[in-house]
PDB file of C-alpha atoms in Angstrom:
ATOM      1  CA  MET A   6     -68.986   3.888   7.338  1.00  0.00           C
ATOM      2  CA  SER A   7     -68.189   7.119   5.518  1.00  0.00           C
ATOM      3  CA  ASP A   8     -65.139   7.801   7.729  1.00  0.00           C
ATOM      4  CA  THR A   9     -63.709   4.368   6.977  1.00  0.00           C
ATOM      5  CA  SER A  10     -64.195   4.747   3.268  1.00  0.00           C
ATOM      6  CA  THR A  11     -62.639   8.240   3.334  1.00  0.00           C
ATOM      7  CA  SER A  12     -59.559   7.005   5.199  1.00  0.00           C
ATOM      8  CA  GLU A  13     -59.171   4.088   2.815  1.00  0.00           C
ATOM      9  CA  SER A  14     -59.469   6.430  -0.150  1.00  0.00           C
ATOM     10  CA  GLN A  15     -56.807   8.734   1.271  1.00  0.00           C
ATOM     11  CA  GLU A  16     -54.432   5.785   1.822  1.00  0.00           C
ATOM     12  CA  PHE A  17     -55.140   4.668  -1.748  1.00  0.00           C
ATOM     13  CA  LEU A  18     -54.255   8.157  -2.992  1.00  0.00           C
ATOM     14  CA  VAL A  19     -50.982   8.143  -1.056  1.00  0.00           C
ATOM     15  CA  ASP A  20     -50.131   4.792  -2.644  1.00  0.00           C
ATOM     16  CA  GLN A  21     -50.982   6.229  -6.034  1.00  0.00           C
ATOM     17  CA  VAL A  22     -48.633   9.146  -5.372  1.00  0.00           C
ATOM     18  CA  ASP A  23     -45.820   6.678  -4.648  1.00  0.00           C
ATOM     19  CA  ALA A  24     -46.602   4.755  -7.825  1.00  0.00           C
ATOM     20  CA  GLY A  25     -46.700   7.967  -9.843  1.00  0.00           C
ATOM     21  CA  SER A  26     -43.327   9.028  -8.474  1.00  0.00           C
ATOM     22  CA  SER A  27     -41.676   5.773  -9.492  1.00  0.00           C
ATOM     23  CA  GLY A  28     -43.300   6.034 -12.915  1.00  0.00           C
ATOM     24  CA  ASP A  29     -41.952   9.557 -13.414  1.00  0.00           C
ATOM     25  CA  SER A  30     -38.494   8.380 -12.464  1.00  0.00           C
ATOM     26  CA  THR A  31     -38.639   5.589 -15.032  1.00  0.00           C
ATOM     27  CA  VAL A  32     -39.682   7.968 -17.774  1.00  0.00           C
ATOM     28  CA  LEU A  33     -36.922  10.422 -16.876  1.00  0.00           C
ATOM     29  CA  ASP A  34     -34.331   7.655 -16.862  1.00  0.00           C
ATOM     30  CA  GLN A  35     -35.286   6.724 -20.407  1.00  0.00           C
ATOM     31  CA  GLY A  36     -34.888  10.259 -21.701  1.00  0.00           C
ATOM     32  CA  ALA A  37     -36.291  13.767 -21.557  1.00  0.00           C
ATOM     33  CA  PRO A  38     -38.961  14.913 -24.027  1.00  0.00           C
ATOM     34  CA  ALA A  39     -37.758  17.344 -26.646  1.00  0.00           C
ATOM     35  CA  ALA A  40     -39.729  20.312 -27.997  1.00  0.00           C
ATOM     36  CA  ASP A  41     -41.279  18.225 -30.779  1.00  0.00           C
ATOM     37  CA  GLY A  42     -42.286  15.431 -28.400  1.00  0.00           C
ATOM     38  CA  ALA A  43     -39.401  13.046 -29.215  1.00  0.00           C
ATOM     39  CA  LEU A  44     -37.154  11.620 -26.521  1.00  0.00           C
ATOM     40  CA  VAL A  45     -33.614  12.981 -26.260  1.00  0.00           C
ATOM     41  CA  SER A  46     -31.108  10.150 -26.430  1.00  0.00           C
ATOM     42  CA  GLU A  47     -28.233   9.817 -23.970  1.00  0.00           C
ATOM     43  CA  SER A  48     -25.692  10.711 -26.671  1.00  0.00           C
ATOM     44  CA  ASP A  49     -27.379  14.107 -27.170  1.00  0.00           C
ATOM     45  CA  ILE A  50     -26.964  15.059 -23.500  1.00  0.00           C
ATOM     46  CA  SER A  51     -23.890  17.219 -22.828  1.00  0.00           C
ATOM     47  CA  ARG A  52     -21.221  15.400 -20.855  1.00  0.00           C
ATOM     48  CA  GLU A  53     -20.516  16.497 -17.299  1.00  0.00           C
ATOM     49  CA  VAL A  54     -16.885  16.001 -16.297  1.00  0.00           C
ATOM     50  CA  ILE A  55     -15.083  16.648 -13.005  1.00  0.00           C
ATOM     51  CA  THR A  56     -11.474  17.644 -13.692  1.00  0.00           C
ATOM     52  CA  THR A  57      -8.701  17.669 -11.090  1.00  0.00           C
ATOM     53  CA  GLY A  58      -5.007  18.325 -11.574  1.00  0.00           C
ATOM     54  CA  TYR A  59      -1.563  18.831 -10.043  1.00  0.00           C
ATOM     55  CA  MET A  60       1.154  21.204 -11.205  1.00  0.00           C
ATOM     56  CA  SER A  61       4.681  21.879  -9.911  1.00  0.00           C
ATOM     57  CA  VAL A  62       6.735  24.874 -11.040  1.00  0.00           C
ATOM     58  CA  ILE A  63      10.259  25.908 -10.023  1.00  0.00           C
ATOM     59  CA  VAL A  64      10.364  29.667  -9.438  1.00  0.00           C
ATOM     60  CA  LYS A  65      12.950  32.199  -8.271  1.00  0.00           C
ATOM     61  CA  THR A  66      10.846  33.729  -5.492  1.00  0.00           C
ATOM     62  CA  PRO A  67       7.930  31.572  -4.267  1.00  0.00           C
ATOM     63  CA  ALA A  68       6.270  34.469  -2.411  1.00  0.00           C
ATOM     64  CA  GLU A  69       6.058  36.640  -5.536  1.00  0.00           C
ATOM     65  CA  ALA A  70       5.010  33.692  -7.700  1.00  0.00           C
ATOM     66  CA  THR A  71       2.253  32.846  -5.203  1.00  0.00           C
ATOM     67  CA  ALA A  72       0.817  36.350  -5.381  1.00  0.00           C
ATOM     68  CA  GLU A  73       0.912  36.232  -9.190  1.00  0.00           C
ATOM     69  CA  ALA A  74      -0.770  32.786  -9.282  1.00  0.00           C
ATOM     70  CA  ILE A  75      -3.586  34.061  -7.053  1.00  0.00           C
ATOM     71  CA  ARG A  76      -4.019  37.112  -9.289  1.00  0.00           C
ATOM     72  CA  ILE A  77      -4.227  34.894 -12.393  1.00  0.00           C
ATOM     73  CA  THR A  78      -6.790  32.618 -10.706  1.00  0.00           C
ATOM     74  CA  GLU A  79      -9.033  35.469  -9.595  1.00  0.00           C
ATOM     75  CA  SER A  80      -8.807  37.138 -13.016  1.00  0.00           C
ATOM     76  CA  VAL A  81     -10.627  34.177 -14.634  1.00  0.00           C
ATOM     77  CA  GLY A  82     -13.269  33.993 -11.893  1.00  0.00           C
ATOM     78  CA  GLY A  83     -11.571  31.323  -9.770  1.00  0.00           C
ATOM     79  CA  ARG A  84     -10.820  31.217  -6.063  1.00  0.00           C
ATOM     80  CA  VAL A  85      -8.264  29.924  -3.549  1.00  0.00           C
ATOM     81  CA  ASP A  86      -9.532  27.118  -1.295  1.00  0.00           C
ATOM     82  CA  ALA A  87      -6.258  26.440   0.561  1.00  0.00           C
ATOM     83  CA  ARG A  88      -2.857  28.124   0.869  1.00  0.00           C
ATOM     84  CA  ASN A  89       0.341  26.862   2.549  1.00  0.00           C
ATOM     85  CA  GLU A  90       3.579  28.861   2.427  1.00  0.00           C
ATOM     86  CA  TYR A  91       7.019  27.971   3.832  1.00  0.00           C
ATOM     87  CA  ALA A  92       9.651  30.631   4.486  1.00  0.00           C
ATOM     88  CA  PRO A  93      13.190  30.339   3.058  1.00  0.00           C
ATOM     89  CA  SER A  94      15.716  28.476   5.200  1.00  0.00           C
ATOM     90  CA  GLU A  95      19.424  27.714   5.104  1.00  0.00           C
ATOM     91  CA  HIS A  96      19.045  24.838   2.636  1.00  0.00           C
ATOM     92  CA  SER A  97      15.867  25.914   0.819  1.00  0.00           C
ATOM     93  CA  GLY A  98      14.587  29.015  -0.884  1.00  0.00           C
ATOM     94  CA  GLY A  99      11.052  28.424   0.404  1.00  0.00           C
ATOM     95  CA  SER A 100       7.943  26.969  -1.228  1.00  0.00           C
ATOM     96  CA  SER A 101       4.199  27.420  -1.544  1.00  0.00           C
ATOM     97  CA  THR A 102       1.251  25.086  -2.162  1.00  0.00           C
ATOM     98  CA  LEU A 103      -2.110  26.380  -3.379  1.00  0.00           C
ATOM     99  CA  THR A 104      -5.424  24.578  -3.837  1.00  0.00           C
ATOM    100  CA  LEU A 105      -7.189  26.496  -6.595  1.00  0.00           C
ATOM    101  CA  ARG A 106     -10.711  26.289  -8.023  1.00  0.00           C
ATOM    102  CA  ILE A 107     -10.642  27.366 -11.674  1.00  0.00           C
ATOM    103  CA  PRO A 108     -13.553  27.497 -14.164  1.00  0.00           C
ATOM    104  CA  ALA A 109     -13.359  24.328 -16.252  1.00  0.00           C
ATOM    105  CA  SER A 110     -13.591  26.288 -19.508  1.00  0.00           C
ATOM    106  CA  ASP A 111     -10.491  28.337 -18.579  1.00  0.00           C
ATOM    107  CA  LEU A 112      -8.374  25.531 -17.111  1.00  0.00           C
ATOM    108  CA  THR A 113      -6.081  24.953 -20.113  1.00  0.00           C
ATOM    109  CA  ALA A 114      -5.352  28.656 -20.630  1.00  0.00           C
ATOM    110  CA  THR A 115      -4.705  29.114 -16.912  1.00  0.00           C
ATOM    111  CA  LEU A 116      -2.228  26.216 -16.858  1.00  0.00           C
ATOM    112  CA  ASP A 117      -0.291  27.916 -19.658  1.00  0.00           C
ATOM    113  CA  LYS A 118      -0.136  31.126 -17.609  1.00  0.00           C
ATOM    114  CA  PHE A 119       1.146  29.210 -14.578  1.00  0.00           C
ATOM    115  CA  THR A 120       3.900  27.719 -16.746  1.00  0.00           C
ATOM    116  CA  ASP A 121       5.190  31.240 -17.421  1.00  0.00           C
ATOM    117  CA  LEU A 122       5.862  31.696 -13.685  1.00  0.00           C
ATOM    118  CA  GLY A 123       9.057  29.650 -13.908  1.00  0.00           C
ATOM    119  CA  GLU A 124      10.324  26.247 -15.000  1.00  0.00           C
ATOM    120  CA  LEU A 125       7.634  23.561 -15.300  1.00  0.00           C
ATOM    121  CA  GLN A 126       8.542  20.477 -13.279  1.00  0.00           C
ATOM    122  CA  GLU A 127       5.375  18.366 -13.386  1.00  0.00           C
ATOM    123  CA  VAL A 128       1.770  18.642 -14.543  1.00  0.00           C
ATOM    124  CA  SER A 129      -1.044  16.092 -14.540  1.00  0.00           C
ATOM    125  CA  THR A 130      -4.821  16.219 -14.939  1.00  0.00           C
ATOM    126  CA  ASN A 131      -7.577  13.687 -14.372  1.00  0.00           C
ATOM    127  CA  ALA A 132     -11.141  13.815 -15.734  1.00  0.00           C
ATOM    128  CA  VAL A 133     -14.056  11.782 -14.372  1.00  0.00           C
ATOM    129  CA  ASP A 134     -17.333  11.601 -16.316  1.00  0.00           C
ATOM    130  CA  VAL A 135     -20.298  12.000 -13.931  1.00  0.00           C
ATOM    131  CA  THR A 136     -22.986  12.534 -16.555  1.00  0.00           C
ATOM    132  CA  MET A 137     -25.024   9.462 -15.551  1.00  0.00           C
ATOM    133  CA  GLN A 138     -24.841  10.227 -11.828  1.00  0.00           C
ATOM    134  CA  SER A 139     -25.871  13.841 -12.383  1.00  0.00           C
ATOM    135  CA  GLN A 140     -28.764  12.921 -14.676  1.00  0.00           C
ATOM    136  CA  ASP A 141     -29.956  10.278 -12.213  1.00  0.00           C
ATOM    137  CA  LEU A 142     -29.967  12.833  -9.400  1.00  0.00           C
ATOM    138  CA  GLU A 143     -31.893  15.284 -11.546  1.00  0.00           C
ATOM    139  CA  ALA A 144     -34.513  12.658 -12.410  1.00  0.00           C
ATOM    140  CA  ARG A 145     -34.965  11.642  -8.768  1.00  0.00           C
ATOM    141  CA  ILE A 146     -35.280  15.307  -7.732  1.00  0.00           C
ATOM    142  CA  THR A 147     -37.961  15.918 -10.359  1.00  0.00           C
ATOM    143  CA  ALA A 148     -39.907  12.810  -9.303  1.00  0.00           C
ATOM    144  CA  LEU A 149     -39.724  13.717  -5.607  1.00  0.00           C
ATOM    145  CA  GLU A 150     -40.850  17.280  -6.269  1.00  0.00           C
ATOM    146  CA  ALA A 151     -43.892  15.935  -8.144  1.00  0.00           C
ATOM    147  CA  SER A 152     -44.604  13.520  -5.290  1.00  0.00           C
ATOM    148  CA  VAL A 153     -44.442  16.298  -2.698  1.00  0.00           C
ATOM    149  CA  ASP A 154     -46.770  18.476  -4.769  1.00  0.00           C
ATOM    150  CA  ARG A 155     -49.332  15.653  -4.967  1.00  0.00           C
ATOM    151  CA  LEU A 156     -49.137  15.027  -1.228  1.00  0.00           C
ATOM    152  CA  LEU A 157     -49.599  18.732  -0.502  1.00  0.00           C
ATOM    153  CA  ALA A 158     -52.693  18.720  -2.716  1.00  0.00           C
ATOM    154  CA  LEU A 159     -54.079  15.727  -0.793  1.00  0.00           C
ATOM    155  CA  LEU A 160     -53.310  17.477   2.488  1.00  0.00           C
ATOM    156  CA  THR A 161     -55.753  20.271   1.656  1.00  0.00           C
ATOM    157  CA  THR A 162     -58.581  17.772   1.143  1.00  0.00           C
ATOM    158  CA  ALA A 163     -57.924  15.545   4.172  1.00  0.00           C
ATOM    159  CA  ASP A 164     -60.733  15.682   6.730  1.00  0.00           C
ATOM    160  CA  ASP A 165     -59.623  13.310   9.508  1.00  0.00           C
ATOM    161  CA  THR A 166     -56.654  13.232  11.903  1.00  0.00           C
ATOM    162  CA  ASP A 167     -55.216   9.869  10.859  1.00  0.00           C
ATOM    163  CA  THR A 168     -55.033  10.902   7.226  1.00  0.00           C
ATOM    164  CA  LEU A 169     -53.435  14.236   8.136  1.00  0.00           C
ATOM    165  CA  ILE A 170     -50.760  12.500  10.215  1.00  0.00           C
ATOM    166  CA  GLN A 171     -50.045  10.006   7.461  1.00  0.00           C
ATOM    167  CA  LEU A 172     -49.788  12.706   4.804  1.00  0.00           C
ATOM    168  CA  GLU A 173     -47.577  14.975   6.941  1.00  0.00           C
ATOM    169  CA  THR A 174     -45.240  12.080   7.717  1.00  0.00           C
ATOM    170  CA  ALA A 175     -44.967  11.205   4.034  1.00  0.00           C
ATOM    171  CA  ILE A 176     -44.354  14.856   3.094  1.00  0.00           C
ATOM    172  CA  SER A 177     -41.676  15.282   5.769  1.00  0.00           C
ATOM    173  CA  SER A 178     -39.852  12.124   4.657  1.00  0.00           C
ATOM    174  CA  ARG A 179     -39.911  13.114   0.991  1.00  0.00           C
ATOM    175  CA  GLN A 180     -38.805  16.675   1.674  1.00  0.00           C
ATOM    176  CA  GLY A 181     -35.833  15.431   3.693  1.00  0.00           C
ATOM    177  CA  GLU A 182     -34.802  13.102   0.886  1.00  0.00           C
ATOM    178  CA  LEU A 183     -35.367  15.879  -1.642  1.00  0.00           C
ATOM    179  CA  GLU A 184     -33.043  18.282   0.205  1.00  0.00           C
ATOM    180  CA  SER A 185     -30.351  15.596   0.376  1.00  0.00           C
ATOM    181  CA  LEU A 186     -30.566  14.972  -3.359  1.00  0.00           C
ATOM    182  CA  LYS A 187     -30.468  18.685  -4.108  1.00  0.00           C
ATOM    183  CA  SER A 188     -27.353  19.037  -1.961  1.00  0.00           C
ATOM    184  CA  GLN A 189     -25.642  16.235  -3.884  1.00  0.00           C
ATOM    185  CA  LYS A 190     -26.662  17.852  -7.180  1.00  0.00           C
ATOM    186  CA  ARG A 191     -25.230  21.222  -6.102  1.00  0.00           C
ATOM    187  CA  TYR A 192     -21.950  19.504  -5.198  1.00  0.00           C
ATOM    188  CA  PHE A 193     -21.755  17.791  -8.608  1.00  0.00           C
ATOM    189  CA  ASP A 194     -22.567  21.046 -10.396  1.00  0.00           C
ATOM    190  CA  ASP A 195     -19.854  22.914  -8.473  1.00  0.00           C
ATOM    191  CA  GLN A 196     -17.245  20.218  -9.140  1.00  0.00           C
ATOM    192  CA  VAL A 197     -18.109  20.162 -12.841  1.00  0.00           C
ATOM    193  CA  ALA A 198     -18.121  23.940 -13.239  1.00  0.00           C
ATOM    194  CA  MET A 199     -14.946  24.590 -11.210  1.00  0.00           C
ATOM    195  CA  SER A 200     -11.901  22.353 -11.688  1.00  0.00           C
ATOM    196  CA  THR A 201      -9.628  21.718  -8.714  1.00  0.00           C
ATOM    197  CA  LEU A 202      -5.890  22.298  -9.209  1.00  0.00           C
ATOM    198  CA  THR A 203      -3.097  21.822  -6.654  1.00  0.00           C
ATOM    199  CA  LEU A 204      -0.270  24.199  -7.576  1.00  0.00           C
ATOM    200  CA  SER A 205       3.166  23.707  -5.998  1.00  0.00           C
ATOM    201  CA  LEU A 206       5.679  26.557  -6.322  1.00  0.00           C
ATOM    202  CA  VAL A 207       9.188  25.561  -5.206  1.00  0.00           C
ATOM    203  CA  SER A 208      12.618  27.162  -5.265  1.00  0.00           C
ATOM    204  CA  GLU A 209      15.900  25.322  -5.774  1.00  0.00           C
ATOM    205  CA  ALA A 210      18.306  25.382  -2.809  1.00  0.00           C
ATOM    206  CA  GLU A 211      21.341  27.586  -3.391  1.00  0.00           C
ATOM    207  CA  ALA A 212      24.442  25.401  -3.007  1.00  0.00           C
ATOM    208  CA  PRO A 213      28.116  25.729  -4.126  1.00  0.00           C
ATOM    209  CA  SER A 214      29.097  24.135  -7.411  1.00  0.00           C
ATOM    210  CA  VAL A 215      30.268  20.530  -7.152  1.00  0.00           C
ATOM    211  CA  GLU A 216      33.140  21.092  -9.582  1.00  0.00           C
ATOM    212  CA  PRO A 217      34.935  24.447  -9.095  1.00  0.00           C
ATOM    213  CA  GLY A 218      35.692  26.194 -12.361  1.00  0.00           C
ATOM    214  CA  ASN A 219      39.104  27.607 -11.351  1.00  0.00           C
ATOM    215  CA  PHE A 220      41.639  27.898  -8.520  1.00  0.00           C
ATOM    216  CA  PHE A 221      39.779  30.655  -6.698  1.00  0.00           C
ATOM    217  CA  ASP A 222      36.488  28.766  -6.907  1.00  0.00           C
ATOM    218  CA  GLY A 223      38.231  25.714  -5.459  1.00  0.00           C
ATOM    219  CA  LEU A 224      39.806  27.814  -2.711  1.00  0.00           C
ATOM    220  CA  SER A 225      36.445  29.337  -1.870  1.00  0.00           C
ATOM    221  CA  ALA A 226      34.752  25.936  -1.806  1.00  0.00           C
ATOM    222  CA  GLY A 227      37.519  24.487   0.386  1.00  0.00           C
ATOM    223  CA  TRP A 228      37.342  27.405   2.813  1.00  0.00           C
ATOM    224  CA  ALA A 229      33.560  27.081   2.994  1.00  0.00           C
ATOM    225  CA  ALA A 230      33.921  23.359   3.720  1.00  0.00           C
ATOM    226  CA  LEU A 231      36.530  24.069   6.435  1.00  0.00           C
ATOM    227  CA  VAL A 232      34.321  26.664   8.101  1.00  0.00           C
ATOM    228  CA  ALA A 233      31.349  24.312   7.911  1.00  0.00           C
ATOM    229  CA  PHE A 234      33.438  21.522   9.511  1.00  0.00           C
ATOM    230  CA  PHE A 235      34.572  23.632  12.466  1.00  0.00           C
ATOM    231  CA  SER A 236      31.094  25.083  12.854  1.00  0.00           C
ATOM    232  CA  GLY A 237      29.705  21.585  13.132  1.00  0.00           C
ATOM    233  CA  LEU A 238      32.515  20.616  15.507  1.00  0.00           C
ATOM    234  CA  LEU A 239      31.738  23.571  17.787  1.00  0.00           C
ATOM    235  CA  VAL A 240      28.094  22.626  17.809  1.00  0.00           C
ATOM    236  CA  LEU A 241      29.034  19.062  18.777  1.00  0.00           C
ATOM    237  CA  VAL A 242      31.301  20.305  21.583  1.00  0.00           C
ATOM    238  CA  GLY A 243      28.556  22.576  22.837  1.00  0.00           C
ATOM    239  CA  VAL A 244      26.156  19.637  22.943  1.00  0.00           C
ATOM    240  CA  LEU A 245      28.633  17.314  24.728  1.00  0.00           C
ATOM    241  CA  LEU A 246      30.170  19.845  27.167  1.00  0.00           C
ATOM    242  CA  PRO A 247      27.442  19.604  29.868  1.00  0.00           C
ATOM    243  CA  TRP A 248      27.698  15.818  29.778  1.00  0.00           C
ATOM    244  CA  ILE A 249      31.497  15.942  29.980  1.00  0.00           C
ATOM    245  CA  ILE A 250      31.368  18.197  33.073  1.00  0.00           C
ATOM    246  CA  PHE A 251      28.777  15.976  34.718  1.00  0.00           C
ATOM    247  CA  LEU A 252      30.793  12.796  34.080  1.00  0.00           C
ATOM    248  CA  ALA A 253      33.986  14.501  35.302  1.00  0.00           C
ATOM    249  CA  ILE A 254      32.314  15.374  38.618  1.00  0.00           C
ATOM    250  CA  ILE A 255      31.080  11.797  39.023  1.00  0.00           C
ATOM    251  CA  ALA A 256      34.579  10.445  38.227  1.00  0.00           C
ATOM    252  CA  ALA A 257      36.204  12.816  40.758  1.00  0.00           C
ATOM    253  CA  ILE A 258      33.821  11.680  43.501  1.00  0.00           C
ATOM    254  CA  ILE A 259      34.561   8.024  42.728  1.00  0.00           C
ATOM    255  CA  VAL A 260      38.348   8.640  42.796  1.00  0.00           C
ATOM    256  CA  MET A 261      38.109  10.391  46.172  1.00  0.00           C
ATOM    257  CA  ILE A 262      36.095   7.519  47.627  1.00  0.00           C
ATOM    258  CA  VAL A 263      38.617   4.945  46.348  1.00  0.00           C
ATOM    259  CA  ARG A 264      41.596   6.895  47.705  1.00  0.00           C
ATOM    260  CA  PHE A 265      39.977   7.280  51.112  1.00  0.00           C
ATOM    261  CA  ALA A 266      39.261   3.544  51.265  1.00  0.00           C
ATOM    262  CA  LEU A 267      42.855   2.628  50.331  1.00  0.00           C
ATOM    263  CA  ARG A 268      44.296   5.045  52.885  1.00  0.00           C
ATOM    264  CA  SER A 269      42.130   3.547  55.642  1.00  0.00           C
ATOM    265  CA  ARG A 270      43.381   0.049  54.790  1.00  0.00           C
ATOM    266  CA  ARG A 271      47.031   1.160  54.997  1.00  0.00           C
ATOM    267  CA  VAL A 272      46.645   2.864  58.393  1.00  0.00           C
ATOM    268  CA  SER A 273      44.969  -0.129  60.088  1.00  0.00           C
ATOM    269  CA  PRO A 274      47.916  -2.682  59.774  1.00  0.00           C
ATOM    270  CA  VAL A 275      50.518  -0.147  60.912  1.00  0.00           C
ATOM    271  CA  SER A 276      48.571   0.629  64.059  1.00  0.00           C
ATOM    272  CA  ALA A 277      48.292  -3.090  64.875  1.00  0.00           C
ATOM    273  CA  THR A 278      52.077  -3.705  64.742  1.00  0.00           C
ATOM    274  CA  THR A 279      53.187  -0.717  66.865  1.00  0.00           C
ATOM    275  CA  LEU A 280      50.915  -1.211  69.842  1.00  0.00           C
ATOM    276  CA  PRO A 281      52.491  -3.326  72.837  1.00  0.00           C
ATOM    277  CA  ALA A 282      50.900  -6.601  73.778  1.00  0.00           C
ATOM    278  CA  ALA A 283      48.710  -6.461  76.867  1.00  0.00           C
ATOM    279  CA  PRO A 284      49.914  -8.702  79.857  1.00  0.00           C
ATOM    280  CA  GLU A 285      47.935 -11.740  80.689  1.00  0.00           C
ATOM    281  CA  SER A 286      45.988 -11.846  83.936  1.00  0.00           C
ATOM    282  CA  GLY A 287      48.028 -13.064  87.020  1.00  0.00           C
ATOM    283  CA  GLU A 288      51.396 -12.318  85.485  1.00  0.00           C
ATOM    284  CA  GLU A 289      53.602  -9.473  86.533  1.00  0.00           C
ATOM    285  CA  PRO A 290      55.017  -7.275  83.917  1.00  0.00           C
ATOM    286  CA  ALA A 291      58.622  -7.997  83.129  1.00  0.00           C
ATOM    287  CA  GLU A 292      61.199  -5.690  84.600  1.00  0.00           C
ATOM    288  CA  GLU A 293      63.119  -3.595  82.227  1.00  0.00           C
ATOM    289  CA  PRO A 294      66.825  -4.357  82.277  1.00  0.00           C
ATOM    290  CA  LYS A 295      68.967  -1.835  84.054  1.00  0.00           C
ATOM    291  CA  VAL A 296      71.662  -0.205  82.176  1.00  0.00           C
ATOM    292  CA  ASP A 297      74.945   0.292  84.059  1.00  0.00           C
TER     293      ASP A 297
END
């Protein structure tokens, strides 16, 4: 009788822990107690904002500008999460794309420093308020921590196997949920504290002027166009030459076959007309006339 009553009392306590956890969450949702006992209203809570942005700057040398942008980022306590660089080519001076994490308090000043790297092409920022989500996570974490503490206290007083198993299962479930919530809270805190900026550093392609300024500029542009034309023509010939040789060999083989067939047809009729007719059976061959 005593074992049954003990087990029932332990189950009742576990239920009370669950009820207490939900009650704590409700109180925390309404507001946190201040030092004088009054509740802090939602308007008094500092806003938590996740800021992301994109910036494109035209620079003379992307490689040097990239190194300078990284130096500026690290000088304010930021870091580089991703880095993609493209070497200069015939039609492009190269480019670089950086994914930077910058302290939110230094974002505006850092953007101004990036503008000094060259000519600003585009800049945009986006802010998302996550105050409610962050506060909700914090309240749920606090309630779960209190629930786990109560269950651990009950675990020290449990005196039968069934109660121990029930308490350990409840503790394990709550601790797993608690770690998940803490992970989400750490992610929110990191996103709020460090803004994410995608910085694109590009270089304009060096090309001849569309309208030459004088005779020599026009002559130079025309010569460059002529050289480019013949260069492209040589490339085209180089691409087509193997195919031309292959098709020429096929055509030569076909011509030889056709000529051989025509020659065979011409020889066959001539042979038929020059051969003498064979005598029929039972007839004597005609005597050749004698010439006096």
